[in-house]
Structures are given as C-alpha cells and as structure tokens.
Amino acid sequence: MPKLPVAAARRAACTALLFLPLWAGAAEIDGRDLSAWWALPFAGMLLSIALMPLLLPRLWHHHYGKVALGWALAFLVPFAAVFGPGAAGAAFVHTLLAEYLPFVILLTALFTTAGGIYIRGNLHGSPGVNCALMAIGAVLASVMGTTGASMLMIRPLIRANDNRRHVAHVVVFFIFIVSNAGGSLTPLGDPPLFLGFLQGVSFDWTFRHLLPETLFLVGALLAIFFALDSWYYRREGVLPQDPTPDTQRLGMLGGLNLLLLAAVVGLVLMSGTWKPGLRWNVAGTEVELQSLVRDLGLIAVTLLSLVLTPATARLANQFSWAPMQEVGKLFAAIFLTMLPVLAMLKAGAAGPFAAVVQAVTGDDGQPLPWAYFWASGLLSSFLDNAPTYLVFFNLAGGDPQVLMNALAPTLAAISAGAVYMGANSYIGNAPNFMVKAIAEDRGIRMPSFFGYMAWSSVVLLPLFALMTLVWFH
C-alpha cells in the first residue's frame, strides 16, 4: 500500500513535466525579478551530492535519481506558482533543448566511442608511466576535448595500476590534468572556450594567450604527482601479483572508434562554423539547423560505435552504462536548478548578486583580471563552467574584438578561471564526475565530495594563487 502514493506522485510529476512545454512562453528568465532564495534548490542538489553518499549511502545508491527529481521539482513547481506555468514550461524546454540534450548526447557519443577502444597488453603503473599517460591525455584534451580524452585514457590508466594498493590519488590527479587543465588551448578542449569561439574569439587565441599558463599548471601538477606517487610506490614495497599480466603485445581493439571520435570532433566544430541561418522556435527556445545536424550526427556515431565495435573490446574494457546513467540523471537536475542562479548573475548590478559585479570592477570602471580569474573560476567550480564563462564574458563588455585585444588579460583570466578551476569539485566539469563514476565502478574507493575538495584546495589553490601573481595581477 505505501508504494501507491509514491508511484502516483511520480506519475503526476512526470505528467506535469510533459505538459509544461505546452504552456511555455518566452525562454528567458529575468534575474532582476528573482531573490537569492531561488538558489536554494541548487544548493540542496549540491549538498545532496556531497553529503548523502556519506550519510545515507544505501539510500543514495538506489534512489539518487529520485533525489535529483525532487530538487528539480523544488525549483519548477514554486516557479510555476509564482511566475506562471508558461514561464516554468519555457525554462524546462530551454534547459532540455538548448542545454541538457546537447550535453548528454555529446557525452554519450564520447563515452560510447572511447569505451569501445581497448588497449591490449598491460602497462605497469609506475610513477613514470602514470605521468606519461597523463601527459598524453593532457595533449589529447585540447584536440578531442577533456571528455573525449578522459574517456579514452582513464581505463588504460586504471588497468595499469590494478596491482597497486593506493590508486585514488592517481585518479584525482588525472581529473586535475586531463579532465580540466589540458583542455585550455583550443575551443575543442572545453565547452567554455567553444562558447567563446561561437561569440567571435578566434580559434587560436587561447593557444597564443594561455600556453605559458597551461604549461606551468600541467607541468607543476605532473611534478607534484610524480613526487607523491613515488612516495606511495616505495611505501607499497613488494607489489602483489598483477591481475592483468602481460600476455599480449601492446595493441588496440576497436580502432574504428578513433575515426568515430574524429567524427565527433568534426561535428562539434561544424556546429560552430556552419551558419545556414535556419532555425525553429520550439516553445520559446530557438533550435538551429546546425545544432540539430550535430546532435543527429552524434546519435548516429553512437549507434555506429555500438554496432561496429567488437564485443570483445567492450567486454575487455568492462564497459558499463552505469557511469553514464548517473551523470545523465544528476546533471538533468543540476541544469534545471542552476537556471535561476545563472539568471541572477546575468542580471549584473541590477540583480541580487550585484556584489559579484562590483568585485570584478576597479574604481576606474575597468575590469580587474585577477578578480575575473577567481570569480569565474570559483563559480565554475560548482556551476556549469560554460554558461558561467558566458556571463563573465558579457560582464566584461561582450565585444570579442575588444576582449581579444585591449582587454586580452581579462579574457585570458575568464578563460583560465572557467577551465582550470573546473577541477575544484566533482561537478565543476562533466568528465570529473564521469571519471569518478568509472573508477568507482572498477572498485576504486574515491574521495567523497568534500574529500576531493580537500585535495583540490591543498594542491590546486596554491598554484592558482601563484598564477595570479605571475599572470593575472
């Protein structure tokens, strides 16, 4: 009997979400009309991700999707009551069509194609080998994106270290280096930079202006990791028998997926450069032809990978959909509950977060690069770093020609903050959470939400402070 009300409530919630688009009007939320209280569902979602795995692990493991749905409704239902079902429907449709579906379709394509590539043979997870794998991943991150590089490199790295007792720190530094810092040199590397490219920032601008900072950050992280991993390696002494001994020469299964990964990169780049001018208005949200072609192409790539990849490759990779399911459910609620927070930030001095605007502007009215670096970075640690980048891009004037030239230090600070500081928390950048989920699926005990932030605070924040003194002062 107790299950009936829960089931009925779930059906009612799903029905409401389905009918909201029918009432949708304009998709834009005016942050000037909101109070800071509208950030509570987002805060609740973050605290749930942070605390429930620690305090209520069984409940979280089995019902995290329901918790995420609860926080999404905690935003949508009051919003519909206060501003009308049309505004709530528009917010839902905008999140679904403009943000969530493109996000999850791209991640699924990268997850599927990278998960179909199996590196035969076994590398031994010594400090030197681990550093080499991370350095390769950092280079690939600016070519195929942090998500693509993370999905491609994390499995060989985990397998190389499967005879080690201390592995969590290896995955943590992998997230720092490959899932974030490495993607800072091209618009293909990380979504914030791709948004800048769409706004008119030239393709090679970030490479020319962030290369020294990126080399310093990646180099410093590799050096710190090498020292730490060497200590762990010596402390472990005689290693137990390797669970994956060398029975084959190094090689590759599922190599066709490399071409499919290239197709993913090509589709993403196409959507930013091809402008046919065709668009459709769907309940207040504009859907452009190039975006539709990109998403349909990515779905086709995913299906081709599933059909053409040898089953032995995925089996050897221990491929599982569980990490993708977790990311898909949690980020659906994150995107929804994040809407009012971004709207309030976008309102600038007229919104409830006016203090943020004042903090990044000097007495002479000019932007402060160091303040933009930390403001965009700290917010990107918890909000989606792509729209956060766009908010600060517009706060600094929004003119790409001015930002690339007269205000180049400010644009570099915004770009660096949004990309680098996505590593500060598990939810700062999508591949962070995916890598964590894959590692846990392989039996690695990863740090908790706050445990991971302790690592990032100790390792990353001092490096960011030094970079501020050198480049963003």
PDB file of C-alpha atoms in Angstrom, residues 119 125 135 146 192 203-204 206 260 288 311 314 351 366 402 429 466 473:
ATOM      1  CA  ILE A 119      44.498  -1.086 -25.456  1.00  0.00           C
ATOM      2  CA  GLY A 125      51.603   1.793 -13.170  1.00  0.00           C
ATOM      3  CA  ALA A 135      50.796  13.971 -20.250  1.00  0.00           C
ATOM      4  CA  THR A 146      38.510  16.942 -21.944  1.00  0.00           C
ATOM      5  CA  PRO A 192      33.561  27.473 -22.210  1.00  0.00           C
ATOM      6  CA  PHE A 203      40.318  29.647 -32.907  1.00  0.00           C
ATOM      7  CA  ASP A 204      43.991  30.103 -31.987  1.00  0.00           C
ATOM      8  CA  THR A 206      43.570  30.738 -26.332  1.00  0.00           C
ATOM      9  CA  LEU A 260      34.295   7.895 -34.871  1.00  0.00           C
ATOM     10  CA  GLU A 288      19.204  25.999 -35.135  1.00  0.00           C
ATOM     11  CA  ALA A 311      32.009  -7.187 -28.376  1.00  0.00           C
ATOM     12  CA  ARG A 314      33.821  -3.577 -24.617  1.00  0.00           C
ATOM     13  CA  GLY A 351      20.301  41.523  -9.713  1.00  0.00           C
ATOM     14  CA  GLN A 366      37.892  48.861 -15.742  1.00  0.00           C
ATOM     15  CA  VAL A 402      37.909  44.452 -27.652  1.00  0.00           C
ATOM     16  CA  ASN A 429      33.261  19.855 -15.254  1.00  0.00           C
ATOM     17  CA  LEU A 466      50.919  31.778  -7.799  1.00  0.00           C
ATOM     18  CA  HIS A 473      47.663  40.549 -11.288  1.00  0.00           C
TER      19      HIS A 473
END
